[in-house]
Amino acid sequence: MAQVPVQTIHRDPQLFYWILFPITIVMILTGVLRHYASVLMASAPKKLDQKTMREQRALLHGINVRSNYHVLSKSSFTARRDALITAYESGDYLKDPDARGQPPPNPMSDPSAMEGMMGMMKNQMAMIIPNTLIMSWINAFFSGYVIMKLPFPLTIKFKSMLQAGVATKDMDPRWMSSISWYFLCIFGLQPIFNFLLGSENAANQMAQQMTQMGPQAGQMFGPGVDPNKQFLAEAENLAVIEHHSVLDGVEQRLLEGIKV
Amino acid sequence: MPTEQELQISPIVQESLMHNSRILHNLQSLTASLFGVSAGILGLESYSGFLFYLVFSLLTAALFYAVRVAPTSLAAGKAPLDTSRYFKSPFEFWAGGLMNELAGFILTWTLFYGLVRA
């Protein structure tokens, strides 16, 4: 079998200074900018009026009692449970007790609900706009250059992705054009942002998309959720707990732990 | 698997667990990039480069275990190579970084390979 000769392409070393470094530096700076933009744009949590706050805290109180019941003694747990269940079922903690049993208002008409959506829109925008700008910038200035060779072989399928804008049929798919360096930067710069901005940064759009997929923390008190139903469900949850304490049988455990 | 009551007697603190895995993640991402730099400077190609990454990532995990985890973990009566005192799953500790940080490795590998072999 004839050995395929290794392709060598003579490239101007200036390509590195005028294509590779500008793209890399712009990508890093965009990440830093995106991080600080999202820090600045983060809206402070809205101040809640007293009734709303009481409604939310009452529900959280119930949840905390339910998940930590094992540190309470039996009598103390029963007292808490009975008080909470009565209050939940009579609707003492509701923001407006008159609205019980009515369907929740349309979330679109609630002004406080619009705020959350605006926040999401802002995040999306902060991701989309820089990406489109940089993509078109690279396409306008640097398309058609072959700048680098990948250190590992690839199949022919990658040719159209890596060598966009370079119409050379027989070139090894290992050679890559400037746009594919841009894609490598999108995926691989996260460690550098970690290093520069700390690991809680918002620089990388991929990581941000991951967190948006996750469950939203504010969902519990979101618009369109009927607090009365939440209270009733929580009352039911509390009612079915079979209480036991961590201190049950503690003497036995202590004696087992003592070695004579 | 501990029962519910055992978990309540000696609870697992989520914050500490997250802190541990964040430290591990930081170390892994930093070292993956540095391995990329060294693989590029050495001029490794295809399989030898990935093998280099695999070997050195495992070595990092082993060193991390030996230096930070082993002294207290062994003293607490855990078996050798058992990381359950500080981390949720052994897979996360030994191989979690391999896939997550591959992109960073490839980026710096390509960059330095290109710079050195231009």
XYZ file of C-alpha atoms in Angstrom:
378
model
C 0.000 0.000 0.000
C 1.388 3.305 -1.003
C 2.001 5.686 1.863
C 0.067 8.923 1.481
C 2.578 11.725 1.685
C 2.028 14.180 4.479
C 0.662 17.396 3.155
C 2.647 20.456 3.981
C 1.374 23.903 3.312
C 3.662 26.863 3.573
C 1.910 29.541 5.462
C 2.995 33.033 6.221
C 3.979 33.175 9.911
C 2.288 36.568 9.995
C -1.017 34.667 9.893
C -0.582 33.937 13.565
C -0.171 37.571 14.494
C -2.990 38.863 12.350
C -5.598 36.098 12.627
C -4.994 33.665 15.443
C -4.125 36.090 18.190
C -6.816 38.663 17.367
C -9.547 36.009 17.389
C -8.315 34.507 20.646
C -7.950 37.856 22.377
C -11.339 39.044 21.175
C -12.952 35.831 22.404
C -11.366 36.170 25.840
C -12.280 39.834 26.129
C -15.854 39.124 25.041
C -16.128 36.525 27.772
C -14.847 39.001 30.364
C -17.220 41.658 29.064
C -20.156 39.265 29.152
C -19.320 38.359 32.720
C -19.269 41.967 33.873
C -22.324 42.859 31.805
C -24.317 40.115 33.466
C -23.064 41.265 36.866
C -24.183 44.813 36.140
C -27.480 43.874 34.571
C -28.511 41.558 37.370
C -31.520 43.305 38.831
C -31.725 43.444 42.584
C -34.463 41.269 44.027
C -37.662 43.236 44.185
C -38.842 44.416 47.542
C -41.920 42.502 48.616
C -44.698 43.926 50.681
C -45.312 42.479 54.080
C -48.252 40.265 53.163
C -46.478 38.584 50.272
C -43.394 38.032 52.348
C -45.459 36.472 55.121
C -47.139 34.137 52.649
C -43.829 32.917 51.257
C -42.104 32.580 54.609
C -45.035 30.663 56.049
C -44.782 28.136 53.264
C -41.003 27.855 53.722
C -41.557 27.383 57.437
C -43.750 24.398 56.705
C -41.213 22.924 54.314
C -38.417 23.340 56.828
C -40.423 21.705 59.579
C -41.201 18.839 57.219
C -37.605 18.226 56.200
C -36.027 18.686 59.618
C -38.662 17.101 61.815
C -36.165 14.572 63.138
C -34.320 17.137 65.237
C -37.483 18.092 67.103
C -38.850 16.235 70.049
C -42.195 14.570 69.637
C -44.248 17.117 71.590
C -42.570 20.088 69.964
C -43.086 18.638 66.494
C -46.741 17.894 67.170
C -47.366 21.426 68.432
C -45.758 22.927 65.315
C -47.565 20.578 62.984
C -50.966 21.263 64.468
C -50.473 25.019 64.452
C -49.238 25.029 60.854
C -51.955 22.750 59.536
C -54.737 24.804 61.132
C -53.265 28.025 59.814
C -52.766 26.590 56.331
C -56.244 25.210 56.092
C -57.941 28.327 57.366
C -55.825 30.471 55.051
C -54.436 32.715 57.796
C -51.210 33.387 55.949
C -52.727 34.150 52.563
C -51.985 37.488 50.971
C -55.630 38.224 50.278
C -57.910 35.703 51.956
C -60.863 36.854 49.871
C -59.326 35.467 46.694
C -59.436 31.904 47.944
C -60.741 29.375 45.518
C -60.691 31.754 42.591
C -58.574 30.859 39.580
C -55.145 32.523 39.557
C -54.825 35.636 37.414
C -53.340 35.402 33.973
C -49.554 35.498 34.412
C -49.152 37.750 31.389
C -51.225 40.507 32.947
C -49.237 40.561 36.192
C -46.538 43.262 36.041
C -44.252 41.431 38.448
C -44.293 38.416 36.150
C -43.096 40.485 33.221
C -39.978 41.348 35.172
C -38.798 37.765 35.296
C -39.317 37.350 31.589
C -37.402 40.542 30.903
C -34.486 39.122 32.902
C -34.461 35.998 30.786
C -34.662 38.037 27.602
C -31.693 40.115 28.730
C -29.643 36.989 29.348
C -30.521 35.575 25.958
C -29.616 38.853 24.294
C -26.286 39.025 26.070
C -25.530 35.626 24.585
C -26.826 36.059 21.068
C -25.615 39.524 20.163
C -21.867 39.078 20.782
C -21.908 35.695 19.061
C -23.518 36.986 15.891
C -21.244 40.004 15.860
C -18.067 37.967 16.223
C -19.201 35.380 13.716
C -19.871 38.011 11.071
C -16.658 39.822 11.948
C -14.644 36.667 11.416
C -16.505 35.856 8.231
C -15.966 39.329 6.869
C -12.270 39.633 7.629
C -10.748 36.212 7.972
C -12.692 33.819 5.768
C -10.715 31.699 3.363
C -7.484 31.479 5.328
C -5.994 28.202 6.410
C -4.293 28.954 9.671
C -3.538 25.781 11.541
C -3.230 22.059 11.541
C -4.991 19.961 14.131
C -2.693 17.577 15.967
C -5.008 14.609 15.395
C -6.527 13.149 12.245
C -10.195 13.497 11.456
C -12.532 11.864 8.993
C -13.579 13.536 5.789
C -16.957 14.463 7.279
C -15.381 17.268 9.279
C -14.027 18.929 6.161
C -17.066 21.074 5.482
C -17.164 22.215 9.106
C -13.482 22.935 9.636
C -12.686 24.322 6.217
C -15.690 26.542 5.643
C -14.819 29.060 2.995
C -11.793 27.147 1.707
C -12.773 25.338 -1.462
C -9.860 22.961 -1.906
C -10.985 19.433 -2.568
C -7.922 17.382 -1.725
C -6.799 19.145 1.385
C -6.485 17.033 4.512
C -9.374 17.748 6.908
C -6.788 18.378 9.599
C -6.158 21.817 8.245
C -8.497 24.293 9.791
C -9.695 27.726 8.866
C -10.234 30.715 11.107
C -13.921 30.035 11.724
C -13.140 26.630 13.184
C -10.629 28.190 15.528
C -13.509 30.357 16.670
C -15.568 27.253 17.442
C -12.680 25.679 19.325
C -12.444 28.858 21.373
C -16.160 28.765 22.249
C -15.845 25.278 23.650
C -12.399 25.403 25.173
C -12.033 28.775 26.855
C -13.977 27.896 29.985
C -10.853 26.931 32.001
C -9.286 30.267 31.133
C -12.366 32.130 32.327
C -12.338 30.014 35.448
C -8.818 31.125 36.027
C -9.417 34.798 35.256
C -12.815 35.433 36.797
C -13.266 32.716 39.390
C -15.387 29.662 38.942
C -18.710 31.430 39.438
C -18.342 33.436 36.270
C -20.960 34.031 33.631
C -18.522 34.342 30.766
C -19.251 31.227 28.828
C -22.533 30.933 27.046
C -22.406 27.135 27.045
C -22.214 26.978 30.817
C -24.991 29.513 31.088
C -27.266 27.467 28.909
C -26.596 24.491 31.126
C -27.723 26.351 34.217
C -30.837 27.619 32.489
C -31.857 24.075 31.746
C -31.776 23.328 35.441
C -34.691 23.892 37.758
C -35.393 27.488 38.532
C -35.195 28.460 42.154
C -37.796 31.190 41.942
C -40.336 28.892 40.395
C -41.955 28.114 43.707
C -43.434 31.553 44.164
C -43.753 32.271 40.495
C -46.775 33.879 38.922
C -49.733 31.700 38.165
C -49.177 29.465 41.172
C -52.098 29.423 43.550
C -50.683 29.885 47.091
C -53.807 28.416 48.630
C -53.235 25.136 46.787
C -49.597 25.138 47.874
C -50.636 25.624 51.471
C -53.155 22.804 51.317
C -50.606 20.458 49.753
C -48.066 21.362 52.403
C -50.619 20.759 55.160
C -51.205 17.320 53.749
C -47.469 16.633 53.617
C -47.088 17.631 57.231
C -50.035 15.528 58.304
C -48.631 12.278 56.959
C -45.235 12.514 58.674
C -44.583 9.706 61.055
C -42.430 11.329 63.662
C -39.211 9.906 64.961
C -36.354 11.755 66.530
C -32.606 11.408 66.092
C -32.412 10.946 69.807
C -34.463 7.750 69.685
C -32.319 5.027 71.187
C -29.399 7.357 71.764
C -28.467 5.661 75.030
C -28.058 2.382 73.230
C -25.849 3.930 70.565
C -23.745 5.698 73.157
C -23.164 2.511 75.114
C -22.201 0.676 71.943
C -19.687 3.402 71.154
C -17.932 3.091 74.495
C -15.242 0.476 74.512
C -14.151 -0.694 77.900
C -26.219 2.659 51.217
C -26.965 4.257 54.586
C -30.534 4.183 55.787
C -32.590 7.293 56.299
C -32.051 7.276 60.004
C -28.291 6.963 59.738
C -28.286 9.907 57.334
C -30.231 11.942 59.843
C -27.864 11.066 62.655
C -24.773 12.010 60.661
C -26.041 14.212 57.843
C -24.223 14.977 54.618
C -23.757 18.710 54.213
C -24.538 19.670 50.637
C -22.527 22.886 50.739
C -19.338 21.101 51.708
C -19.881 18.507 49.032
C -20.331 21.211 46.408
C -17.281 23.049 47.661
C -15.211 19.876 47.353
C -16.306 19.154 43.829
C -15.737 22.770 42.810
C -12.166 22.607 44.064
C -11.684 19.378 42.142
C -13.196 20.935 39.021
C -10.892 23.955 39.230
C -7.857 21.732 39.533
C -8.953 19.552 36.648
C -9.643 22.406 34.268
C -6.382 24.140 35.052
C -4.282 21.020 34.676
C -6.104 19.978 31.476
C -5.091 23.246 29.842
C -1.522 22.869 31.049
C -1.385 19.301 29.712
C -2.547 20.702 26.389
C 0.310 23.197 26.444
C 2.878 20.515 27.168
C 1.462 18.082 24.613
C 1.592 20.825 21.999
C 5.161 21.784 22.835
C 6.231 18.138 22.764
C 4.613 17.886 19.330
C 2.481 14.855 20.126
C 0.064 13.766 17.444
C -3.203 11.828 17.405
C -3.237 8.815 19.742
C -0.122 9.685 21.685
C -1.593 13.071 22.531
C -4.843 11.626 23.866
C -2.914 8.932 25.703
C -0.759 11.654 27.249
C -3.911 13.412 28.426
C -5.427 10.216 29.825
C -2.292 9.183 31.701
C -1.635 12.587 33.172
C -5.260 13.177 34.207
C -5.277 9.895 36.060
C -1.935 10.780 37.582
C -3.355 14.104 38.773
C -6.313 12.343 40.345
C -4.000 9.859 42.031
C -1.775 12.641 43.374
C -4.810 14.560 44.572
C -5.965 11.449 46.354
C -2.568 10.766 47.875
C -1.953 14.313 49.083
C -5.354 15.652 50.061
C -7.779 12.774 50.502
C -5.780 9.817 51.730
C -4.381 11.108 55.072
C -7.759 11.842 56.675
C -9.732 9.268 54.745
C -7.507 6.371 55.746
C -7.408 7.603 59.319
C -11.204 7.542 59.368
C -11.117 3.871 58.538
C -12.011 3.982 54.846
C -10.508 1.479 52.450
C -7.601 2.658 50.274
C -8.727 4.465 47.089
C -12.128 5.106 48.651
C -13.090 8.757 48.217
C -16.551 8.551 49.730
C -15.496 10.642 52.712
C -15.319 13.759 50.559
C -16.982 13.029 47.236
C -20.308 11.613 46.232
C -19.240 9.203 43.519
C -15.852 7.631 42.870
C -16.471 8.066 39.135
C -16.663 11.828 39.535
C -13.353 11.849 41.353
C -11.329 9.572 39.089
C -12.779 10.171 35.643
C -15.108 13.167 35.876
C -12.515 15.574 34.582
C -11.624 13.499 31.556
C -14.687 14.342 29.514
C -15.446 17.783 30.932
C -12.052 19.259 30.327
C -11.299 17.605 27.005
C -12.283 20.769 25.100
C -9.812 22.884 27.048
C -7.089 20.331 26.443
C -7.744 20.242 22.695
C -7.767 24.023 22.477
C -4.372 24.568 24.062
C -2.944 21.455 22.398
C -3.936 22.763 18.966
C -2.729 26.249 19.725
C 0.712 25.258 20.908
C 1.096 22.534 18.306
C 0.348 25.148 15.671
C 2.699 27.699 17.207
C 5.608 25.302 17.598
C 5.236 23.433 14.321
C 4.299 26.387 12.127
